[in-house]
PDB file of C-alpha atoms in Angstrom:
ATOM      1  CA  MET A   1     -20.274 -16.172  -5.174  1.00  0.00           C
ATOM      2  CA  GLY A   2     -19.458 -19.875  -4.371  1.00  0.00           C
ATOM      3  CA  GLU A   3     -17.189 -20.170  -7.347  1.00  0.00           C
ATOM      4  CA  VAL A   4     -13.426 -19.918  -6.589  1.00  0.00           C
ATOM      5  CA  ASN A   5     -11.788 -17.346  -8.987  1.00  0.00           C
ATOM      6  CA  ALA A   6      -8.837 -18.674 -10.993  1.00  0.00           C
ATOM      7  CA  ARG A   7      -6.292 -16.022 -10.012  1.00  0.00           C
ATOM      8  CA  PRO A   8      -5.053 -16.638  -6.460  1.00  0.00           C
ATOM      9  CA  VAL A   9      -4.012 -13.851  -4.256  1.00  0.00           C
ATOM     10  CA  ARG A  10      -0.450 -14.312  -3.056  1.00  0.00           C
ATOM     11  CA  LEU A  11       0.480 -12.910   0.059  1.00  0.00           C
ATOM     12  CA  ILE A  12       4.140 -12.107   0.543  1.00  0.00           C
ATOM     13  CA  GLY A  13       5.458 -10.884   3.679  1.00  0.00           C
ATOM     14  CA  LEU A  14       8.117  -8.143   3.760  1.00  0.00           C
ATOM     15  CA  PRO A  15       9.671  -7.986   7.208  1.00  0.00           C
ATOM     16  CA  THR A  16      12.035  -5.039   6.899  1.00  0.00           C
ATOM     17  CA  ASP A  17      12.265  -1.580   8.312  1.00  0.00           C
ATOM     18  CA  ILE A  18      15.907  -0.718   7.507  1.00  0.00           C
ATOM     19  CA  HIS A  19      14.690   2.492   5.858  1.00  0.00           C
ATOM     20  CA  SER A  20      12.480   3.783   8.595  1.00  0.00           C
ATOM     21  CA  SER A  21      13.099   7.074  10.107  1.00  0.00           C
ATOM     22  CA  PHE A  22      12.077   7.879  13.737  1.00  0.00           C
ATOM     23  CA  LEU A  23      11.012   4.615  14.821  1.00  0.00           C
ATOM     24  CA  ARG A  24      11.477   0.919  13.858  1.00  0.00           C
ATOM     25  CA  GLY A  25       8.932  -1.797  14.051  1.00  0.00           C
ATOM     26  CA  PRO A  26       7.007  -2.435  10.861  1.00  0.00           C
ATOM     27  CA  ALA A  27       9.566  -5.412  10.246  1.00  0.00           C
ATOM     28  CA  ALA A  28       7.097  -7.299  12.678  1.00  0.00           C
ATOM     29  CA  ALA A  29       3.926  -6.413  10.715  1.00  0.00           C
ATOM     30  CA  PRO A  30       3.479  -9.303   8.413  1.00  0.00           C
ATOM     31  CA  THR A  31       3.306 -11.685  11.382  1.00  0.00           C
ATOM     32  CA  ALA A  32       0.566  -9.503  13.159  1.00  0.00           C
ATOM     33  CA  ILE A  33      -1.337  -9.023  10.012  1.00  0.00           C
ATOM     34  CA  ARG A  34      -1.523 -12.675   9.357  1.00  0.00           C
ATOM     35  CA  ALA A  35      -2.504 -13.308  12.954  1.00  0.00           C
ATOM     36  CA  ALA A  36      -5.222 -10.983  12.678  1.00  0.00           C
ATOM     37  CA  LEU A  37      -6.432 -12.137   9.159  1.00  0.00           C
ATOM     38  CA  TRP A  38      -6.933 -15.844  10.394  1.00  0.00           C
ATOM     39  CA  SER A  39      -8.106 -15.048  14.049  1.00  0.00           C
ATOM     40  CA  GLU A  40     -11.314 -16.703  15.185  1.00  0.00           C
ATOM     41  CA  ALA A  41     -12.351 -13.288  16.461  1.00  0.00           C
ATOM     42  CA  GLY A  42     -13.749 -12.574  12.766  1.00  0.00           C
ATOM     43  CA  ASN A  43     -14.365 -14.483   9.740  1.00  0.00           C
ATOM     44  CA  PRO A  44     -13.205 -14.831   6.162  1.00  0.00           C
ATOM     45  CA  ALA A  45     -16.035 -12.945   4.375  1.00  0.00           C
ATOM     46  CA  SER A  46     -15.330  -9.579   2.808  1.00  0.00           C
ATOM     47  CA  GLU A  47     -18.036  -6.788   2.685  1.00  0.00           C
ATOM     48  CA  SER A  48     -19.009  -7.916  -0.832  1.00  0.00           C
ATOM     49  CA  GLY A  49     -19.802 -11.333   0.549  1.00  0.00           C
ATOM     50  CA  LEU A  50     -16.747 -12.961  -1.183  1.00  0.00           C
ATOM     51  CA  GLU A  51     -14.974 -15.242   1.294  1.00  0.00           C
ATOM     52  CA  LEU A  52     -11.386 -16.211   1.661  1.00  0.00           C
ATOM     53  CA  GLY A  53     -10.828 -19.872   0.839  1.00  0.00           C
ATOM     54  CA  ALA A  54     -14.208 -20.301  -0.810  1.00  0.00           C
ATOM     55  CA  ASP A  55     -14.499 -17.682  -3.427  1.00  0.00           C
ATOM     56  CA  ILE A  56     -10.913 -16.294  -3.179  1.00  0.00           C
ATOM     57  CA  VAL A  57      -7.815 -18.441  -3.328  1.00  0.00           C
ATOM     58  CA  ILE A  58      -5.157 -17.240  -0.761  1.00  0.00           C
ATOM     59  CA  ASP A  59      -1.767 -18.460  -1.733  1.00  0.00           C
ATOM     60  CA  ASP A  60       0.515 -17.465   1.238  1.00  0.00           C
ATOM     61  CA  GLY A  61       3.922 -17.207  -0.021  1.00  0.00           C
ATOM     62  CA  GLY A  62       5.360 -16.595   3.564  1.00  0.00           C
ATOM     63  CA  ASP A  63       7.975 -14.070   4.347  1.00  0.00           C
ATOM     64  CA  LEU A  64      10.951 -13.236   2.161  1.00  0.00           C
ATOM     65  CA  PRO A  65      14.267 -13.883   3.922  1.00  0.00           C
ATOM     66  CA  LEU A  66      15.252 -10.322   3.706  1.00  0.00           C
ATOM     67  CA  ALA A  67      18.567  -9.524   5.234  1.00  0.00           C
ATOM     68  CA  GLU A  68      18.193  -5.604   5.293  1.00  0.00           C
ATOM     69  CA  ASN A  69      20.808  -4.949   2.759  1.00  0.00           C
ATOM     70  CA  ALA A  70      21.223  -4.076  -0.854  1.00  0.00           C
ATOM     71  CA  GLY A  71      20.121  -7.550  -1.927  1.00  0.00           C
ATOM     72  CA  ASP A  72      16.678  -7.236  -0.564  1.00  0.00           C
ATOM     73  CA  ASP A  73      15.426  -5.130  -3.582  1.00  0.00           C
ATOM     74  CA  ALA A  74      16.309  -8.108  -6.017  1.00  0.00           C
ATOM     75  CA  LEU A  75      14.474 -10.575  -3.654  1.00  0.00           C
ATOM     76  CA  ILE A  76      11.246  -8.416  -3.530  1.00  0.00           C
ATOM     77  CA  ARG A  77      11.335  -7.963  -7.408  1.00  0.00           C
ATOM     78  CA  ALA A  78      11.927 -11.713  -8.025  1.00  0.00           C
ATOM     79  CA  SER A  79       9.054 -12.750  -5.721  1.00  0.00           C
ATOM     80  CA  VAL A  80       6.627 -10.310  -7.262  1.00  0.00           C
ATOM     81  CA  ALA A  81       7.662 -11.212 -10.816  1.00  0.00           C
ATOM     82  CA  ALA A  82       7.276 -15.036  -9.845  1.00  0.00           C
ATOM     83  CA  ALA A  83       3.834 -14.106  -8.479  1.00  0.00           C
ATOM     84  CA  ILE A  84       2.778 -12.498 -11.672  1.00  0.00           C
ATOM     85  CA  ALA A  85       4.218 -15.232 -13.954  1.00  0.00           C
ATOM     86  CA  ASP A  86       2.290 -17.840 -11.895  1.00  0.00           C
ATOM     87  CA  GLY A  87      -0.894 -15.899 -12.619  1.00  0.00           C
ATOM     88  CA  ALA A  88      -1.250 -14.725  -9.125  1.00  0.00           C
ATOM     89  CA  PHE A  89      -2.111 -11.396  -7.703  1.00  0.00           C
ATOM     90  CA  PRO A  90       0.606 -10.100  -5.695  1.00  0.00           C
ATOM     91  CA  LEU A  91      -0.495  -8.670  -2.188  1.00  0.00           C
ATOM     92  CA  LEU A  92       2.463  -7.541  -0.157  1.00  0.00           C
ATOM     93  CA  LEU A  93       2.510  -7.180   3.631  1.00  0.00           C
ATOM     94  CA  GLY A  94       5.133  -4.576   4.694  1.00  0.00           C
ATOM     95  CA  GLY A  95       7.359  -3.553   6.088  1.00  0.00           C
ATOM     96  CA  ASP A  96       8.374   0.035   5.706  1.00  0.00           C
ATOM     97  CA  HIS A  97       7.022   2.042   2.644  1.00  0.00           C
ATOM     98  CA  SER A  98      10.541   1.793   0.914  1.00  0.00           C
ATOM     99  CA  VAL A  99       9.446  -1.618  -0.293  1.00  0.00           C
ATOM    100  CA  THR A 100       6.895  -0.164  -2.693  1.00  0.00           C
ATOM    101  CA  PHE A 101       9.790   0.863  -5.024  1.00  0.00           C
ATOM    102  CA  PRO A 102      11.053  -2.710  -5.877  1.00  0.00           C
ATOM    103  CA  ILE A 103       7.516  -3.965  -5.868  1.00  0.00           C
ATOM    104  CA  VAL A 104       6.392  -1.507  -8.611  1.00  0.00           C
ATOM    105  CA  GLU A 105       9.617  -1.951 -10.574  1.00  0.00           C
ATOM    106  CA  ALA A 106       8.493  -5.712 -10.950  1.00  0.00           C
ATOM    107  CA  VAL A 107       4.875  -4.775 -11.737  1.00  0.00           C
ATOM    108  CA  ALA A 108       5.699  -2.458 -14.202  1.00  0.00           C
ATOM    109  CA  ALA A 109       8.222  -4.746 -15.985  1.00  0.00           C
ATOM    110  CA  ALA A 110       5.249  -7.023 -16.383  1.00  0.00           C
ATOM    111  CA  HIS A 111       2.627  -4.611 -17.327  1.00  0.00           C
ATOM    112  CA  GLY A 112       4.269  -1.443 -18.372  1.00  0.00           C
ATOM    113  CA  PRO A 113       3.685   1.905 -16.641  1.00  0.00           C
ATOM    114  CA  ILE A 114       0.932   1.683 -14.257  1.00  0.00           C
ATOM    115  CA  ASP A 115      -1.664   3.974 -12.435  1.00  0.00           C
ATOM    116  CA  ILE A 116      -1.075   4.104  -8.597  1.00  0.00           C
ATOM    117  CA  LEU A 117      -3.663   4.979  -5.902  1.00  0.00           C
ATOM    118  CA  HIS A 118      -1.609   5.827  -2.913  1.00  0.00           C
ATOM    119  CA  ILE A 119      -3.326   6.247   0.522  1.00  0.00           C
ATOM    120  CA  ASP A 120      -1.097   7.922   3.103  1.00  0.00           C
ATOM    121  CA  ALA A 121      -0.589  10.918   5.768  1.00  0.00           C
ATOM    122  CA  HIS A 122       2.652  11.647   3.797  1.00  0.00           C
ATOM    123  CA  PRO A 123       3.656  12.080   0.006  1.00  0.00           C
ATOM    124  CA  ASP A 124       6.742   9.978   0.374  1.00  0.00           C
ATOM    125  CA  LEU A 125       8.208  12.243  -2.504  1.00  0.00           C
ATOM    126  CA  TYR A 126      11.603  13.171  -0.925  1.00  0.00           C
ATOM    127  CA  ASP A 127      14.418  13.369  -3.291  1.00  0.00           C
ATOM    128  CA  ASP A 128      16.078  11.697  -0.227  1.00  0.00           C
ATOM    129  CA  PHE A 129      15.417  11.742   3.422  1.00  0.00           C
ATOM    130  CA  GLU A 130      18.137  12.308   6.004  1.00  0.00           C
ATOM    131  CA  GLY A 131      20.741  11.241   3.257  1.00  0.00           C
ATOM    132  CA  ASP A 132      18.956   8.115   2.236  1.00  0.00           C
ATOM    133  CA  PRO A 133      17.405   7.990  -1.327  1.00  0.00           C
ATOM    134  CA  ARG A 134      15.785   4.674  -0.494  1.00  0.00           C
ATOM    135  CA  SER A 135      14.119   6.057   2.664  1.00  0.00           C
ATOM    136  CA  HIS A 136      10.558   5.088   3.490  1.00  0.00           C
ATOM    137  CA  ALA A 137       9.849   8.802   2.802  1.00  0.00           C
ATOM    138  CA  SER A 138      11.195   8.468  -0.955  1.00  0.00           C
ATOM    139  CA  PRO A 139       9.837   5.543  -2.646  1.00  0.00           C
ATOM    140  CA  PHE A 140       7.310   7.602  -4.961  1.00  0.00           C
ATOM    141  CA  ALA A 141      10.096   9.891  -6.178  1.00  0.00           C
ATOM    142  CA  ARG A 142      12.166   6.857  -7.319  1.00  0.00           C
ATOM    143  CA  ILE A 143       9.136   5.319  -8.968  1.00  0.00           C
ATOM    144  CA  MET A 144       8.119   8.603 -10.629  1.00  0.00           C
ATOM    145  CA  GLU A 145      11.731   9.601 -11.872  1.00  0.00           C
ATOM    146  CA  ARG A 146      12.010   5.997 -13.446  1.00  0.00           C
ATOM    147  CA  GLY A 147       8.785   6.483 -15.415  1.00  0.00           C
ATOM    148  CA  LEU A 148       7.183   3.424 -13.702  1.00  0.00           C
ATOM    149  CA  ALA A 149       3.841   5.021 -13.201  1.00  0.00           C
ATOM    150  CA  ARG A 150       1.433   6.768 -15.714  1.00  0.00           C
ATOM    151  CA  ARG A 151      -0.510   8.482 -13.026  1.00  0.00           C
ATOM    152  CA  LEU A 152       0.074   8.845  -9.170  1.00  0.00           C
ATOM    153  CA  VAL A 153      -2.950   9.883  -7.289  1.00  0.00           C
ATOM    154  CA  GLN A 154      -2.393  10.392  -3.524  1.00  0.00           C
ATOM    155  CA  VAL A 155      -5.226  10.474  -0.964  1.00  0.00           C
ATOM    156  CA  GLY A 156      -5.230  11.364   2.634  1.00  0.00           C
ATOM    157  CA  ILE A 157      -1.996  13.727   2.628  1.00  0.00           C
ATOM    158  CA  ARG A 158      -1.861  16.192   5.367  1.00  0.00           C
ATOM    159  CA  THR A 159       2.032  16.791   5.835  1.00  0.00           C
ATOM    160  CA  LEU A 160       2.954  18.377   2.505  1.00  0.00           C
ATOM    161  CA  ASN A 161       6.071  20.578   2.979  1.00  0.00           C
ATOM    162  CA  ARG A 162       7.586  22.792   0.366  1.00  0.00           C
ATOM    163  CA  HIS A 163      10.191  20.210  -0.849  1.00  0.00           C
ATOM    164  CA  CYS A 164       7.511  17.668  -1.335  1.00  0.00           C
ATOM    165  CA  ARG A 165       5.105  20.135  -3.051  1.00  0.00           C
ATOM    166  CA  GLU A 166       7.897  21.015  -5.571  1.00  0.00           C
ATOM    167  CA  GLN A 167       8.584  17.299  -6.169  1.00  0.00           C
ATOM    168  CA  ALA A 168       4.883  16.809  -6.675  1.00  0.00           C
ATOM    169  CA  ALA A 169       4.847  19.548  -9.261  1.00  0.00           C
ATOM    170  CA  ARG A 170       8.045  17.985 -10.950  1.00  0.00           C
ATOM    171  CA  PHE A 171       6.420  14.711 -11.353  1.00  0.00           C
ATOM    172  CA  GLY A 172       2.822  15.711 -12.124  1.00  0.00           C
ATOM    173  CA  VAL A 173       1.405  13.929  -9.046  1.00  0.00           C
ATOM    174  CA  GLU A 174      -2.315  14.394  -8.117  1.00  0.00           C
ATOM    175  CA  ILE A 175      -2.786  15.005  -4.639  1.00  0.00           C
ATOM    176  CA  ILE A 176      -6.038  15.157  -2.833  1.00  0.00           C
ATOM    177  CA  GLU A 177      -4.915  16.958   0.455  1.00  0.00           C
ATOM    178  CA  MET A 178      -6.984  15.735   3.514  1.00  0.00           C
ATOM    179  CA  ARG A 179      -8.141  19.279   4.162  1.00  0.00           C
ATOM    180  CA  HIS A 180      -9.988  19.141   0.629  1.00  0.00           C
ATOM    181  CA  PHE A 181     -10.843  15.476   0.817  1.00  0.00           C
ATOM    182  CA  ALA A 182     -14.146  14.135  -0.736  1.00  0.00           C
ATOM    183  CA  ILE A 183     -14.720  10.916  -2.230  1.00  0.00           C
ATOM    184  CA  GLU A 184     -15.945  12.576  -5.508  1.00  0.00           C
ATOM    185  CA  ALA A 185     -12.518  14.419  -5.660  1.00  0.00           C
ATOM    186  CA  VAL A 186     -10.648  11.179  -6.210  1.00  0.00           C
ATOM    187  CA  PRO A 187     -10.270  10.440  -9.782  1.00  0.00           C
ATOM    188  CA  ARG A 188     -11.208   7.044 -11.207  1.00  0.00           C
ATOM    189  CA  LEU A 189      -8.188   5.519 -12.513  1.00  0.00           C
ATOM    190  CA  ASP A 190      -8.281   3.188 -15.596  1.00  0.00           C
ATOM    191  CA  GLY A 191      -5.694   0.634 -14.678  1.00  0.00           C
ATOM    192  CA  PRO A 192      -3.697  -1.449 -14.743  1.00  0.00           C
ATOM    193  CA  LEU A 193      -3.853  -0.148 -11.103  1.00  0.00           C
ATOM    194  CA  TYR A 194      -1.473  -0.570  -8.173  1.00  0.00           C
ATOM    195  CA  LEU A 195      -2.716   0.141  -4.704  1.00  0.00           C
ATOM    196  CA  SER A 196      -0.454   1.276  -1.937  1.00  0.00           C
ATOM    197  CA  ILE A 197      -1.967   1.716   1.578  1.00  0.00           C
ATOM    198  CA  ASP A 198       0.198   3.274   4.262  1.00  0.00           C
ATOM    199  CA  MET A 199      -1.661   2.611   7.670  1.00  0.00           C
ATOM    200  CA  ASP A 200      -0.956   6.108   8.767  1.00  0.00           C
ATOM    201  CA  GLY A 201      -3.047   7.468   6.075  1.00  0.00           C
ATOM    202  CA  ILE A 202      -5.937   6.533   8.354  1.00  0.00           C
ATOM    203  CA  ASP A 203      -6.680   8.882  11.449  1.00  0.00           C
ATOM    204  CA  PRO A 204      -4.838   7.374  14.475  1.00  0.00           C
ATOM    205  CA  ALA A 205      -8.188   7.476  16.209  1.00  0.00           C
ATOM    206  CA  PHE A 206      -8.736   4.056  14.124  1.00  0.00           C
ATOM    207  CA  ALA A 207      -5.227   3.135  13.419  1.00  0.00           C
ATOM    208  CA  PRO A 208      -2.897   4.101  16.255  1.00  0.00           C
ATOM    209  CA  GLY A 209      -0.249   1.295  15.488  1.00  0.00           C
ATOM    210  CA  VAL A 210       1.951   3.292  13.119  1.00  0.00           C
ATOM    211  CA  SER A 211       5.312   5.161  13.777  1.00  0.00           C
ATOM    212  CA  HIS A 212       4.338   8.437  12.537  1.00  0.00           C
ATOM    213  CA  VAL A 213       1.142   9.494  14.153  1.00  0.00           C
ATOM    214  CA  GLU A 214      -0.727  12.135  12.134  1.00  0.00           C
ATOM    215  CA  PRO A 215      -4.068  13.339  13.466  1.00  0.00           C
ATOM    216  CA  GLY A 216      -6.834  14.495  10.746  1.00  0.00           C
ATOM    217  CA  GLY A 217      -6.802  11.552   8.585  1.00  0.00           C
ATOM    218  CA  LEU A 218      -9.248   9.374   6.636  1.00  0.00           C
ATOM    219  CA  THR A 219     -11.858   7.279   8.577  1.00  0.00           C
ATOM    220  CA  VAL A 220     -11.990   3.474   7.999  1.00  0.00           C
ATOM    221  CA  ARG A 221     -15.436   3.895   6.279  1.00  0.00           C
ATOM    222  CA  GLU A 222     -13.840   6.597   3.898  1.00  0.00           C
ATOM    223  CA  VAL A 223     -11.100   4.302   2.944  1.00  0.00           C
ATOM    224  CA  LEU A 224     -13.330   1.376   2.275  1.00  0.00           C
ATOM    225  CA  ALA A 225     -15.552   3.502   0.311  1.00  0.00           C
ATOM    226  CA  LEU A 226     -12.376   4.580  -1.935  1.00  0.00           C
ATOM    227  CA  LEU A 227     -11.645   0.909  -2.320  1.00  0.00           C
ATOM    228  CA  HIS A 228     -15.005  -0.200  -3.063  1.00  0.00           C
ATOM    229  CA  ARG A 229     -15.504   2.369  -5.955  1.00  0.00           C
ATOM    230  CA  ILE A 230     -12.465   0.976  -7.755  1.00  0.00           C
ATOM    231  CA  GLU A 231     -13.452  -0.614 -11.221  1.00  0.00           C
ATOM    232  CA  ALA A 232     -10.102  -0.944 -12.754  1.00  0.00           C
ATOM    233  CA  PRO A 233      -8.303  -4.209 -12.861  1.00  0.00           C
ATOM    234  CA  LEU A 234      -5.701  -4.525  -9.963  1.00  0.00           C
ATOM    235  CA  VAL A 235      -2.077  -5.631 -10.819  1.00  0.00           C
ATOM    236  CA  GLY A 236      -0.787  -5.612  -7.276  1.00  0.00           C
ATOM    237  CA  ALA A 237      -1.098  -4.014  -3.790  1.00  0.00           C
ATOM    238  CA  ASP A 238       0.645  -3.330  -0.701  1.00  0.00           C
ATOM    239  CA  VAL A 239      -0.316  -2.845   2.993  1.00  0.00           C
ATOM    240  CA  VAL A 240       2.589  -1.054   4.792  1.00  0.00           C
ATOM    241  CA  GLU A 241       3.837   0.966   7.895  1.00  0.00           C
ATOM    242  CA  LEU A 242       1.884  -0.957  10.608  1.00  0.00           C
ATOM    243  CA  ASN A 243       4.007  -0.854  13.593  1.00  0.00           C
ATOM    244  CA  PRO A 244       2.716  -3.568  16.263  1.00  0.00           C
ATOM    245  CA  SER A 245       4.868  -2.184  18.948  1.00  0.00           C
ATOM    246  CA  ARG A 246       2.761   0.906  19.035  1.00  0.00           C
ATOM    247  CA  ASP A 247      -0.662  -0.702  18.375  1.00  0.00           C
ATOM    248  CA  VAL A 248      -3.404  -0.823  20.956  1.00  0.00           C
ATOM    249  CA  SER A 249      -5.289  -3.956  21.484  1.00  0.00           C
ATOM    250  CA  GLY A 250      -4.386  -5.115  17.920  1.00  0.00           C
ATOM    251  CA  ILE A 251      -6.875  -2.642  16.580  1.00  0.00           C
ATOM    252  CA  THR A 252      -4.584  -1.466  13.722  1.00  0.00           C
ATOM    253  CA  ALA A 253      -3.467  -5.053  12.855  1.00  0.00           C
ATOM    254  CA  ALA A 254      -7.122  -5.889  12.654  1.00  0.00           C
ATOM    255  CA  LEU A 255      -7.828  -3.047  10.364  1.00  0.00           C
ATOM    256  CA  ALA A 256      -4.859  -4.096   8.127  1.00  0.00           C
ATOM    257  CA  ALA A 257      -6.197  -7.485   7.691  1.00  0.00           C
ATOM    258  CA  LYS A 258      -9.447  -6.162   6.818  1.00  0.00           C
ATOM    259  CA  LEU A 259      -7.918  -4.331   4.112  1.00  0.00           C
ATOM    260  CA  VAL A 260      -6.108  -7.207   2.935  1.00  0.00           C
ATOM    261  CA  LYS A 261      -9.489  -9.015   2.801  1.00  0.00           C
ATOM    262  CA  GLU A 262     -11.243  -6.192   0.875  1.00  0.00           C
ATOM    263  CA  ILE A 263      -8.335  -5.716  -1.593  1.00  0.00           C
ATOM    264  CA  ALA A 264      -8.420  -9.609  -2.217  1.00  0.00           C
ATOM    265  CA  ALA A 265     -12.024  -9.326  -2.989  1.00  0.00           C
ATOM    266  CA  ILE A 266     -11.623  -6.425  -5.347  1.00  0.00           C
ATOM    267  CA  ALA A 267      -9.013  -8.053  -7.180  1.00  0.00           C
ATOM    268  CA  THR A 268     -10.902 -11.126  -7.696  1.00  0.00           C
ATOM    269  CA  VAL A 269     -14.122  -9.243  -8.788  1.00  0.00           C
ATOM    270  CA  ASN A 270     -12.233  -6.886 -11.218  1.00  0.00           C
ATOM    271  CA  GLY A 271     -10.292  -9.520 -13.006  1.00  0.00           C
ATOM    272  CA  ARG A 272      -7.049  -9.427 -14.891  1.00  0.00           C
ATOM    273  CA  PRO A 273      -5.678  -6.533 -16.700  1.00  0.00           C
TER     274      PRO A 273
END
């Protein structure tokens, strides 16, 4: 495990929460995640033993200069497209969940329709939310209506209202509701696979630093078990919806950083599509 993989992992920060509802704050998350990732409180090893900087090349692209206006989507798409063109694995640090739509647009433009594994308390399938079709509650409606995903599997969902049930049926979304959760119930996707993790998918006992606290979620170990069983090649990932203003002693940021490490290791081991 001492050999550095040829495909670097490019971190791209997306400091925006313009499409948030209820509370703002996730725009500050990229800084908090990086601070936790490189903190001397931990070390660069993933659970597989692969280490950042030794076995995994981290190419930190910094934060995009997002202006929280209509031009931001183009900046996000261009940054993801550039990472892919450079042979890097794009790992995006949100930001609210609305950013997943332009990210997936760029990934699908390079790879064709993809499989998506989405961890969240909410299905984010609203046709629009509070009059905003680009709401952080709507990215997967935009993704599915444009045919960017072959399969969308959602895990950890525990807020499935009538409208979102109708949307899930409309788009053929495969939902493993939290009340029925078992690792074995989550299908193994073939890939190319995109991974989207909303931090509120994890129970607030482990991840209190989110805007929409929803009890009854996944444990940290359950999320890690889901990640560690992925065998398909990854083509991109995002970690979104950390709200540092709601965090307690930085534990949610520390968890987000750990997820970044584990995703980077899995992308390295599983190779290119």
